Short mmCIF file of C-alpha atoms in Angstrom, two decimals:
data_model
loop_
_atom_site.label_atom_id
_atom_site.label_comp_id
_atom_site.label_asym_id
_atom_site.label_seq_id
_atom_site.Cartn_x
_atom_site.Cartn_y
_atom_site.Cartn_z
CA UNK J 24 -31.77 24.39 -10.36
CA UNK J 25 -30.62 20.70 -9.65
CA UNK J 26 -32.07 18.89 -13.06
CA UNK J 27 -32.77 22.41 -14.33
CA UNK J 28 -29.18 23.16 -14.90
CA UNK J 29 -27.30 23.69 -18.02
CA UNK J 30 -24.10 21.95 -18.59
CA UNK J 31 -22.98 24.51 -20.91
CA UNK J 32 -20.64 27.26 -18.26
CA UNK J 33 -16.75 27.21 -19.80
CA UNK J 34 -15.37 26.16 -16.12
CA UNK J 35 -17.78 22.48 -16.79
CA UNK J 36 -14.79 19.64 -17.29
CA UNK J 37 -15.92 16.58 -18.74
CA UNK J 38 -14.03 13.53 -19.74
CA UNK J 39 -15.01 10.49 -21.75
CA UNK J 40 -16.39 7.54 -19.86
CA UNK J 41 -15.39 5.13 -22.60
CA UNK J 42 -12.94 2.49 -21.51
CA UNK J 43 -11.39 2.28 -25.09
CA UNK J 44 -10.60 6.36 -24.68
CA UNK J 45 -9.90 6.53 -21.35
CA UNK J 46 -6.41 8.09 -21.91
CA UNK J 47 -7.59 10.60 -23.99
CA UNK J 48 -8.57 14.44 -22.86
CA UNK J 49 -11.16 16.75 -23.88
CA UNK J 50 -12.21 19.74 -22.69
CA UNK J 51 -10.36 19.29 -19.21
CA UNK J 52 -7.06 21.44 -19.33
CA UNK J 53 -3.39 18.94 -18.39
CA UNK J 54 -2.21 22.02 -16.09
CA UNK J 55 -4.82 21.20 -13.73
CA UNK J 56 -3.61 18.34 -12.44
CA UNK J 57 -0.46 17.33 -14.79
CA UNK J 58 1.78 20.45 -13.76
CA UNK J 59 3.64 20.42 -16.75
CA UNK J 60 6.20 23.48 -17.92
CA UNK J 61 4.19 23.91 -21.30
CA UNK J 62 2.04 26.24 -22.45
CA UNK J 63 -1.80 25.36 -22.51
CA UNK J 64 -1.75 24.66 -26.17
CA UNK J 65 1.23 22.16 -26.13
CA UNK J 66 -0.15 20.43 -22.88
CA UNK J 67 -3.02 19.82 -24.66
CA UNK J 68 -1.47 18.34 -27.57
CA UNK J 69 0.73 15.86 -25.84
CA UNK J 70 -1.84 14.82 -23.79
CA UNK J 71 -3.92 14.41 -27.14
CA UNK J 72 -1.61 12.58 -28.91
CA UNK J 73 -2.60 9.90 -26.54
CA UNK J 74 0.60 8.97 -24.72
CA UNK J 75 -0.94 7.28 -21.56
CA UNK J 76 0.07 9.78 -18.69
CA UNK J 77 2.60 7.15 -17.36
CA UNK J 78 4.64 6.56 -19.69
CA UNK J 79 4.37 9.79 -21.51
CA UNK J 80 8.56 10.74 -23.33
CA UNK J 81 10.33 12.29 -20.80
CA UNK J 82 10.47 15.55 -22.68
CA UNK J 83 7.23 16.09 -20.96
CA UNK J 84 7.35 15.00 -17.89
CA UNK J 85 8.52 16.76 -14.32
CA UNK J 86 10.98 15.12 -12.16
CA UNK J 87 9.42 13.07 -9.33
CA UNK J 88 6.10 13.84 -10.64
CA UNK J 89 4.00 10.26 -10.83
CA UNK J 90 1.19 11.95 -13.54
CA UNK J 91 -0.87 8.40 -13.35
CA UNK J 92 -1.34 8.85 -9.29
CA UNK J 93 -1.73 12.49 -9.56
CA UNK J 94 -4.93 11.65 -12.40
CA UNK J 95 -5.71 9.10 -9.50
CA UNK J 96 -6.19 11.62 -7.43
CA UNK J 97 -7.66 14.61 -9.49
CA UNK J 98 -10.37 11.97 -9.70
CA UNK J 99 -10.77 11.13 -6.23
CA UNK J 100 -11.33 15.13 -5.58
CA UNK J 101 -14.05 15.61 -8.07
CA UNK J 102 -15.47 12.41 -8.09
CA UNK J 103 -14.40 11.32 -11.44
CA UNK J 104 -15.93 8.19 -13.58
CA UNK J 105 -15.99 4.91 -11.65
CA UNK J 106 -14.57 2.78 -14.67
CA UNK J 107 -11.89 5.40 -15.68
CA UNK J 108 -10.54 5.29 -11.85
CA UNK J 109 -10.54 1.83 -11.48
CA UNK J 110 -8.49 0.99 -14.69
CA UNK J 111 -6.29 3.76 -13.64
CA UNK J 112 -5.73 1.74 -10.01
CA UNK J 113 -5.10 -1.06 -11.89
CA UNK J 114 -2.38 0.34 -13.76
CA UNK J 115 -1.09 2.09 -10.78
CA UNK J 116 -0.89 -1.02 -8.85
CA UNK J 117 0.18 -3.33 -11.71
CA UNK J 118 3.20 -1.21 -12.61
CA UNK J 119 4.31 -0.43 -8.87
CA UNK J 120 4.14 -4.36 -7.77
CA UNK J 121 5.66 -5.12 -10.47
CA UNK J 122 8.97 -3.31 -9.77
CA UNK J 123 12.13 -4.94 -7.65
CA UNK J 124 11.02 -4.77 -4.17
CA UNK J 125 7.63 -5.81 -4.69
CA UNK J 126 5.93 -2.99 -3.90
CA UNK J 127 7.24 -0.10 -5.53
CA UNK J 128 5.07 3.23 -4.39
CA UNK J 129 2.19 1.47 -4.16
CA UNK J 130 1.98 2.32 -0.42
CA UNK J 131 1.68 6.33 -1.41
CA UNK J 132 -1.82 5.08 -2.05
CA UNK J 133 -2.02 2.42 0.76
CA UNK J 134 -0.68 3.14 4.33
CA UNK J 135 0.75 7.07 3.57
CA UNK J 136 -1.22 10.13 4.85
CA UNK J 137 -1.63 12.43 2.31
CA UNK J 138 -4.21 15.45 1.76
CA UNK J 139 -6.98 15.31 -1.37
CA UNK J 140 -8.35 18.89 -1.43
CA UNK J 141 -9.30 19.72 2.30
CA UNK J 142 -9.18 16.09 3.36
CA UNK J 143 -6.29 14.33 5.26
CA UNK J 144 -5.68 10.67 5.76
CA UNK J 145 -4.84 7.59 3.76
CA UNK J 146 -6.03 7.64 0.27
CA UNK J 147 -9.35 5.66 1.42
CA UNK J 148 -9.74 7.83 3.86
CA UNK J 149 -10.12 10.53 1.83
CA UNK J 150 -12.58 9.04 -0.14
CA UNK J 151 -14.83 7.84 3.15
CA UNK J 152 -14.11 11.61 4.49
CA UNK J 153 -16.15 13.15 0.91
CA UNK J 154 -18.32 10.35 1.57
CA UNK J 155 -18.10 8.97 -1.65
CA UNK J 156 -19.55 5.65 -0.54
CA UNK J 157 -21.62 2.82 -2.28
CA UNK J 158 -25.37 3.19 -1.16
CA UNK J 159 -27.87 0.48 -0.93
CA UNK J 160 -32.00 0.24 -0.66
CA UNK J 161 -33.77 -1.27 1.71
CA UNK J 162 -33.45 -4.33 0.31
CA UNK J 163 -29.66 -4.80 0.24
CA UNK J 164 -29.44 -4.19 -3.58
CA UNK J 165 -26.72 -1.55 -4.83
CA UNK J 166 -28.31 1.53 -6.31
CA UNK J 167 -24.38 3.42 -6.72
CA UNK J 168 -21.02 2.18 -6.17
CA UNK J 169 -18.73 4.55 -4.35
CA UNK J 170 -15.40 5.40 -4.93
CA UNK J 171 -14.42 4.21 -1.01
CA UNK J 172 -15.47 0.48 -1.96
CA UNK J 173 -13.87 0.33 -5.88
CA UNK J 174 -10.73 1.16 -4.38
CA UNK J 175 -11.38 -1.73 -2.07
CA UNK J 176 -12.43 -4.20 -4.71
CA UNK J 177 -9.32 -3.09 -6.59
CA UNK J 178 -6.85 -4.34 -3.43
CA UNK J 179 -8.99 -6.94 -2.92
CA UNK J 180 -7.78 -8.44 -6.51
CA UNK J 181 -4.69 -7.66 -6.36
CA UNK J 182 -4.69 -9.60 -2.84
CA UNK J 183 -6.01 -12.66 -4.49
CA UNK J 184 -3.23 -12.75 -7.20
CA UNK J 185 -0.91 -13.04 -4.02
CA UNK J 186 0.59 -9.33 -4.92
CA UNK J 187 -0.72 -7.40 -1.97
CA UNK J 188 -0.80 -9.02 1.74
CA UNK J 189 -3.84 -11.22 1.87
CA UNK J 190 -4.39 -8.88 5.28
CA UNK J 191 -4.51 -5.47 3.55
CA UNK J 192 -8.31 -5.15 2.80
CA UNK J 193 -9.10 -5.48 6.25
CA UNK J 194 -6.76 -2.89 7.39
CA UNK J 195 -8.23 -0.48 4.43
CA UNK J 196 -12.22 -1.31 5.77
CA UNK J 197 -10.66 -0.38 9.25
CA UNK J 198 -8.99 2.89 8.15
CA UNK J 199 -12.87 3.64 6.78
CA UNK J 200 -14.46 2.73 9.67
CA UNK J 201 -12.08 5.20 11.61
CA UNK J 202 -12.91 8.30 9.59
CA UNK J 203 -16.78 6.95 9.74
CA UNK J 204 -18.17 6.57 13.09
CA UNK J 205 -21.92 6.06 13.14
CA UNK J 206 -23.77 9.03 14.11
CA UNK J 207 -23.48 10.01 18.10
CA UNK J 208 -27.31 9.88 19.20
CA UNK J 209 -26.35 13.18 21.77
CA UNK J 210 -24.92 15.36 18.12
CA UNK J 211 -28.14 14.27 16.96
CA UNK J 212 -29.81 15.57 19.58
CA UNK J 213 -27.59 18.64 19.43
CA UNK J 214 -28.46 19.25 16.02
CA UNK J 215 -32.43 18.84 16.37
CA UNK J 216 -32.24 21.34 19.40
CA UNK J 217 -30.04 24.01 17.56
CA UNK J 218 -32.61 23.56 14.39
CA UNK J 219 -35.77 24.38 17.13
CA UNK J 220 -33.77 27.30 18.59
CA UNK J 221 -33.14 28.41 15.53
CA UNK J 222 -36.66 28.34 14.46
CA UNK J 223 -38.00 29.93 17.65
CA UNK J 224 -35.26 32.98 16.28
CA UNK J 225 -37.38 33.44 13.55
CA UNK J 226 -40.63 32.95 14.59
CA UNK J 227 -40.01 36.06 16.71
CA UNK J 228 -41.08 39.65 15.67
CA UNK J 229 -38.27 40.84 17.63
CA UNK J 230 -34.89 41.65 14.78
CA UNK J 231 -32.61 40.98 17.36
CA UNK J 232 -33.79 37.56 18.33
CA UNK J 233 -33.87 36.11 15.05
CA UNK J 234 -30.21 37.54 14.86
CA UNK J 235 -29.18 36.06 17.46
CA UNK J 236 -30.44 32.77 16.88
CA UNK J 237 -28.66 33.27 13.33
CA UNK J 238 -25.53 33.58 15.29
CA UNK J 239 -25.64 30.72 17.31
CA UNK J 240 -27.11 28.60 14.55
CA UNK J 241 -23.68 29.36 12.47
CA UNK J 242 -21.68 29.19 15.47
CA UNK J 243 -22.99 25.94 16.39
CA UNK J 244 -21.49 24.68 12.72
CA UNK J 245 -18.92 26.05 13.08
CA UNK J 246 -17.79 24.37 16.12
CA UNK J 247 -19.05 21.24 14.40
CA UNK J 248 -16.36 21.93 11.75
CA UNK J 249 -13.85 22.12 14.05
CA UNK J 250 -14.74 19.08 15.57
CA UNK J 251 -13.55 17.06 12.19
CA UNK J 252 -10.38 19.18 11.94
CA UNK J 253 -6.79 19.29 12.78
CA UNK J 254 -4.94 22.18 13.52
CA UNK J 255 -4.25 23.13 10.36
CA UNK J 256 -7.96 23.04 8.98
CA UNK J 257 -8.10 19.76 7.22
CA UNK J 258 -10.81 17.42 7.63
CA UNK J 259 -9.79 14.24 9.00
CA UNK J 260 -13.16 12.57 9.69
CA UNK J 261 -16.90 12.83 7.66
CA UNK J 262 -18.66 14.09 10.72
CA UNK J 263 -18.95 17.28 9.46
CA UNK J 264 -20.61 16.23 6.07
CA UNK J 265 -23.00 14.01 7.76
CA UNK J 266 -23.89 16.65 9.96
CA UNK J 267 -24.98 19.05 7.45
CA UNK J 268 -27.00 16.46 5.82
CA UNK J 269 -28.38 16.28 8.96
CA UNK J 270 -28.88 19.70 9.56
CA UNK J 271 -30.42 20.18 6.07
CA UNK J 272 -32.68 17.51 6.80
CA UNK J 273 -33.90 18.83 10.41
CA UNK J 274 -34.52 22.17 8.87
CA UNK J 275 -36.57 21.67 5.57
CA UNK J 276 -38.60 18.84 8.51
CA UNK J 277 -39.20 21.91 10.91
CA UNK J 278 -39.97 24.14 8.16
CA UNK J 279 -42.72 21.86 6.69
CA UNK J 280 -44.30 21.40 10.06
CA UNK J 281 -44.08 24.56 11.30
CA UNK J 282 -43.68 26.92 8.51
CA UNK J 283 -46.75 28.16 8.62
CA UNK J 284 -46.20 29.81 12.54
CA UNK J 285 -43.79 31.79 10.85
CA UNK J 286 -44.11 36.05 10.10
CA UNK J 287 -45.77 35.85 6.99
CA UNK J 288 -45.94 32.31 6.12
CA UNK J 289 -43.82 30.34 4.13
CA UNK J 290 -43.70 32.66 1.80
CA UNK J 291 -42.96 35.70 3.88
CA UNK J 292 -39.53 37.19 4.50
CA UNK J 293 -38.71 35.04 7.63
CA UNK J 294 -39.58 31.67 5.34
CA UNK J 295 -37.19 32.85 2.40
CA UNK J 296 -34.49 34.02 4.89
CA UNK J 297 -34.64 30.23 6.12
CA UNK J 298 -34.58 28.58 3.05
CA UNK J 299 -32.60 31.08 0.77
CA UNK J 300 -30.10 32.20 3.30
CA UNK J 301 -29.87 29.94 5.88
CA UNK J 302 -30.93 26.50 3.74
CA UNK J 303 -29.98 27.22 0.32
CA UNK J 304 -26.98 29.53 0.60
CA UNK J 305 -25.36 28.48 4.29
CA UNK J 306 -25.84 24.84 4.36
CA UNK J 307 -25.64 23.84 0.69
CA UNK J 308 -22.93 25.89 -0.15
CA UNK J 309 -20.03 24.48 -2.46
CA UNK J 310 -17.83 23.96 0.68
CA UNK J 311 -20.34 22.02 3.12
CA UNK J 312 -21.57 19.81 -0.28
CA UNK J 313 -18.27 16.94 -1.19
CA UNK J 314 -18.63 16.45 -5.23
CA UNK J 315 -20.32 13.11 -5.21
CA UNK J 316 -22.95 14.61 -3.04
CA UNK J 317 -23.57 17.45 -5.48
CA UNK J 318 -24.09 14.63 -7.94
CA UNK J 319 -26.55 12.74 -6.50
CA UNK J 320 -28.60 15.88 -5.93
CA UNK J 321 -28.43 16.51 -9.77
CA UNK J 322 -29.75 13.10 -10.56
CA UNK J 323 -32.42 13.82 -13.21
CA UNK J 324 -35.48 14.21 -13.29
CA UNK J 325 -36.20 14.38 -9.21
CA UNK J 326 -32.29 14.22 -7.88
CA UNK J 327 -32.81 11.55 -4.66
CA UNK J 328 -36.02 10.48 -5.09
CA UNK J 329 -35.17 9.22 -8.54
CA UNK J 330 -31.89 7.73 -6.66
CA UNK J 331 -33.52 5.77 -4.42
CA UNK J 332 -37.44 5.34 -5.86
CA UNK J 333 -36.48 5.37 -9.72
CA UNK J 334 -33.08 3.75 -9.36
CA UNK J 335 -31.02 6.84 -11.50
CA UNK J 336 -27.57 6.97 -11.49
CA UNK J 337 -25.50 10.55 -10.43
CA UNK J 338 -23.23 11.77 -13.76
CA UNK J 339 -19.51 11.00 -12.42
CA UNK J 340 -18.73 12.18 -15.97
CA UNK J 341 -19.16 15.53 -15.11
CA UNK J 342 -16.68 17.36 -13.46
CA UNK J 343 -17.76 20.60 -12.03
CA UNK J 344 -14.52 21.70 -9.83
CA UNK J 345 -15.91 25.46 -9.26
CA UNK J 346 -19.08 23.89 -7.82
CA UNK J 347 -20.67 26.55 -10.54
CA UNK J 348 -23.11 23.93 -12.21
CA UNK J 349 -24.33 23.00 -8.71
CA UNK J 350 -24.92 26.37 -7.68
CA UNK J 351 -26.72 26.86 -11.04
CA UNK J 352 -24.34 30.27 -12.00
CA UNK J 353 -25.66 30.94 -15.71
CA UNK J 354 -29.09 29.81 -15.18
CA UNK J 355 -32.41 31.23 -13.70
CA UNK J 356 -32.25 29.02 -10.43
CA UNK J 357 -29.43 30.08 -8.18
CA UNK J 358 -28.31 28.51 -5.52
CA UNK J 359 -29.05 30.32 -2.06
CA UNK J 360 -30.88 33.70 -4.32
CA UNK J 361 -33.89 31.51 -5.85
CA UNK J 362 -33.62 27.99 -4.89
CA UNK J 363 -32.57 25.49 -2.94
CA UNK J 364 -32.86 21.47 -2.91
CA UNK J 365 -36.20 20.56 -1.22
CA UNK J 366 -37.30 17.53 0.31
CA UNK J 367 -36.86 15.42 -2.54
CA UNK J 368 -33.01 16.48 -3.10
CA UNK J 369 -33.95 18.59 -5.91
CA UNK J 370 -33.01 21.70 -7.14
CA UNK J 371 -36.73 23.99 -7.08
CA UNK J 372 -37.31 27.30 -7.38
CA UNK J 373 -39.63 27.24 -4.28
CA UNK J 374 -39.99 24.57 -1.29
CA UNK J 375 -42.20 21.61 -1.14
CA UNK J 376 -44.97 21.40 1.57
CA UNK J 377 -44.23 17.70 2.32
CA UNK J 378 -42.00 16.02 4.66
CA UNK J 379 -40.26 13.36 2.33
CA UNK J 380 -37.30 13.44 4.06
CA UNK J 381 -35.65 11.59 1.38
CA UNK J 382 -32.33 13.33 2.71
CA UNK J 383 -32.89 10.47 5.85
CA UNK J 384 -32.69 7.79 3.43
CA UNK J 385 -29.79 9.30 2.25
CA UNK J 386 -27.86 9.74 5.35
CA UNK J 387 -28.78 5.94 6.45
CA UNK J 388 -27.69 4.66 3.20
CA UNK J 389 -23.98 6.41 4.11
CA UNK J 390 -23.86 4.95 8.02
CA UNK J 391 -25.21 1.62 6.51
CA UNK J 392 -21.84 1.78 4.78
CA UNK J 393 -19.80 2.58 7.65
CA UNK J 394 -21.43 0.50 9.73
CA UNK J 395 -19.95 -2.63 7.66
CA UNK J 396 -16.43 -1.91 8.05
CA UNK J 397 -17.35 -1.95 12.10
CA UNK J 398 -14.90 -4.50 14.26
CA UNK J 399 -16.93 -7.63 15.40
CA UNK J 400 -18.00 -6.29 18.75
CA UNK J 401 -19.67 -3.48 17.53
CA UNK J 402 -21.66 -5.13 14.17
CA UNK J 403 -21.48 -8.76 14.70
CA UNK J 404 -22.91 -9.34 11.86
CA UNK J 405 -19.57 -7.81 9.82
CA UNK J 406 -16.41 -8.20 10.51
CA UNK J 407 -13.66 -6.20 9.69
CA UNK J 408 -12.40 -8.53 7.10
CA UNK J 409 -15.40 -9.40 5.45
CA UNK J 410 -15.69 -9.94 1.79
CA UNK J 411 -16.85 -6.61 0.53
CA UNK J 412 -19.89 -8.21 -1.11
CA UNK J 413 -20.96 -8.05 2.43
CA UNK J 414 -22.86 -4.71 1.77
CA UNK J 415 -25.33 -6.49 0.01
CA UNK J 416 -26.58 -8.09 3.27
CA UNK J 417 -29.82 -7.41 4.68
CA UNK J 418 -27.53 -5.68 7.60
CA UNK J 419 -26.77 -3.25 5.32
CA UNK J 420 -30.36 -1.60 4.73
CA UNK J 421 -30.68 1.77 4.05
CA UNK J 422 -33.14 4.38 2.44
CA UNK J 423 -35.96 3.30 4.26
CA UNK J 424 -39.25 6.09 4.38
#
C-alpha cells in the first residue's frame, strides 16, 4: 500500500498543477463542486472552454452561487495544489476588495463560520482543524507549506497593499491557535494508559478480556471525538486528529516492544488483530486520516521518512475524495485486510520490528506550528502578530528522533 498504490481507480480526481492552466479541468467532474443545472457532458464543456469559474456567461451560472469560493473551498477539503489555491485567493480577494464598500464578501472567507466537510469554524480554521499545516525539521527549514499558513501569506499581502486591516493576520494566527492547543500532557497520559490496557486485552488467553479491552479502547475514541465536537457532530478543534496520530504512534511503539509477549507472536492472530483491525482498519480509517495527512503518508518511496530524512514532497495534485487510493481499493495491499502504515508512515504489507517513531516527528512538526500562533505569555518567543516567516525560527523545531 502507501507508495505501492496505483493511481489508476475511476473515482482518482486530478487537476493540473500548471499555473498557465490553472482554470482548466480534467478528469475532475464541475457537478462536484460547481452545482450547475447541466448535464455532465455540457458541464464539462463549459468548464473546458476555459471561462475562468468567476466570470463564467451567466447562462451557466446559479443564482447566489460564488463558483470561485466554492473551487476555494473544494480545495481546502481535499487538499488541493498549493499554487492553484493561492492564485485562486488572490483572485477571490482582488475582485471582492475591489468592489464599492471595500470589502465586498471577502469576510465569507475571513471572520464568517462556515463548515468545510465535517469541520466548523472560520475558513482558517478549517484548514488548522484538517491540520493542513506547514511542517519544519529540526533545523527550522520548511520541508511542506500548509494550506493554514498560504492563506495567511495571502492576507498578509493584501494587508501590505493597505486593502485588508493591517490587524487582520494577527486575528487569523489567533483563530489557529484557538482550534490548535498544544497537546494536554494528562490526554497524553490518557492515551499511553488506554494503549497498555489495551495491550494487556490481548495479551490475555481469555476471549472475553481482549473483548473487552477492544471495547473500551474504541470507547475511549470515541469519547475523544466527542470532545472536538459540537452538538451537531462537527469538528470544531484538531484534537481529535492529533490524538489518533498519537494513538497510532503509542500502538505500533507498544507493539514493537512488546509484540513478542503476545499469543503467537507478532505474527499470530492477536498481532494481526492489532495491526489489521485495530491499527490498520480502526485508526487509519478514511474518517480519522484529514486528506493532507493521507498525502504525506503516500510520499514515495518511504512516505514520512522520506518527508522528513529525504526531504519529498506529498502529491497535492492528487485528489482522492473517496479516500479509495489511500485505502489501496484495486490493489494487493488493503488498508486494514493486508496492511497498514508502519513505523516509517508507509504503506507495508507486514509491520516493521523497529521503533522509528517517525509518526513523533510528525506530530511535533504540527504543535511546532501551533505553538507559533501562541499569545506572548504562553510562547514568548512568538507573538501573535508575528511575521509568519517566524516559523522558520529555531523555536519552531520539529521532527526531531
Amino acid at each position: 500500500m502507501g507508495h505501492s498504490m496505483i493511481a489508476s481507480s475511476r473515482k482518482l480526481l486530478t487537476l493540473t498543477s500548471e499555473e498557465s492552466k490553472e482554470d482548466r479541468f480534467y478528469d475532475i467532474r464541475p457537478s462536484d463542486f460547481m452545482g450547475l443545472p447541466f448535464s455532465e457532458p455540457v458541464t464539462k464543456l463549459v468548464v473546458d472552454y476555459a471561462w475562468p469559474v468567476h466570470k463564467m456567461p451567466f447562462l451557466f451560472r446559479v443564482s447566489d452561487v460564488d463558483y470561485l469560493r466554492e473551487r476555494i473551498i473544494y480545495f481546502a477539503q481535499h487538499a488541493g495544489p498549493l499554487a492553484q489555491f493561492k492564485s485562486y485567493l488572490t483572485k477571490f480577494f482582488g475582485d471582492e476588495l475591489k468592489k464599492k464598500d471595500g470589502k465586498g464578501k471577502s469576510d465569507l472567507l475571513l471572520d464568517k463560520i462556515i463548515t468545510i466537510g465535517n469541520h466548523r469554524g472560520t475558513f482558517v480554521q478549517c484548514l488548522a482543524i484538517g491540520l493542513d499545516r506547514t511542517i519544519v525539521d529540526e533545523k527550522g527549514n520548511e520541508l511542506v507549506k500548509g494550506m493554514t499558513e498560504t492563506f495567511i501569506e495571502v492576507v498578509q499581502e493584501f494587508c501590505n497593499k493597505g486593502l485588508l486591516p493591517p490587524e487582520k493576520v494577527a486575528e487569523l494566527k489567533a483563530q489557529v491557535y484557538k482550534v490548535s492547543p498544544p497537546e494536554d500532557e494528562k490526554a497524553i497520559a490518557a492515551i499511553k494508559n488506554v494503549v497498555e490496557k489495551l495491550f494487556e486485552g490481548l495479551v490475555s488467553t481469555k476471549e472475553e478480556e481482549t473483548q473487552q479491552a477492544i471495547e473500551t479502547f474504541k470507547k475511549f475514541t470515541e469519547n475523544m471525538k466527542r470532545q472536538s465536537m459540537n452538538e451537531v457532530g462537527e469538528l470544531i478543534d484538531a484534537r481529535l486528529y492529533i490524538g489518533i496520530i498519537r494513538l497510532i504512534e503509542e500502538c505500533r511503539d507498544i507493539l514493537a516492544r512488546r509484540g513478542a509477549e503476545l499469543p503467537g507472536g507478532h505474527y499470530g492472530k492477536k498481532g494481526d488483530l492489532l495491526v489489521w483491525s485495530i491499527i490498520g482498519n480502526f485508526l487509519e480509517s478514511l474518517d480519522n486520516i484529514p486528506p493532507c495527512l493521507r498525502q504525506l503518508l503516500m510520499i514515495r518511496p518511504w512516505g514520512l521518512y522520506s518527508l522528513f530524512r529525504e526531504n519529498k514532497k506529498p502529491d497535492r495534485d492528487v485528489f482522492d475524495v473517496t479516500g479509495d487510493i489511500f485505502r489501496g481499493i484495486g490493489t494487493e495491499y488493503r488498508l486494514g485486510e493486508n496492511s497498514y502504515y508502519d513505523d516509517s508512515g508507509i504503506g507495508l504489507p507486514g509491520w516493521g520490528g523497529r521503533a522509528a517513531r517517525i509518526f513523533s516527528n510528525l506530530l511535533q512538526a504540527i504543535t511546532a506550528a501551533s505553538r507559533l500562533y501562541a499569545p506572548a505569555a504562553i510562547n514568548p518567543s512568538h507573538t501573535v502578530s508575528s511575521d509568519v516567516e517566524g516559523r522558520r525560527s529555531p523555536a519552531a523545531t520539529a521532527a526531531r528522533q
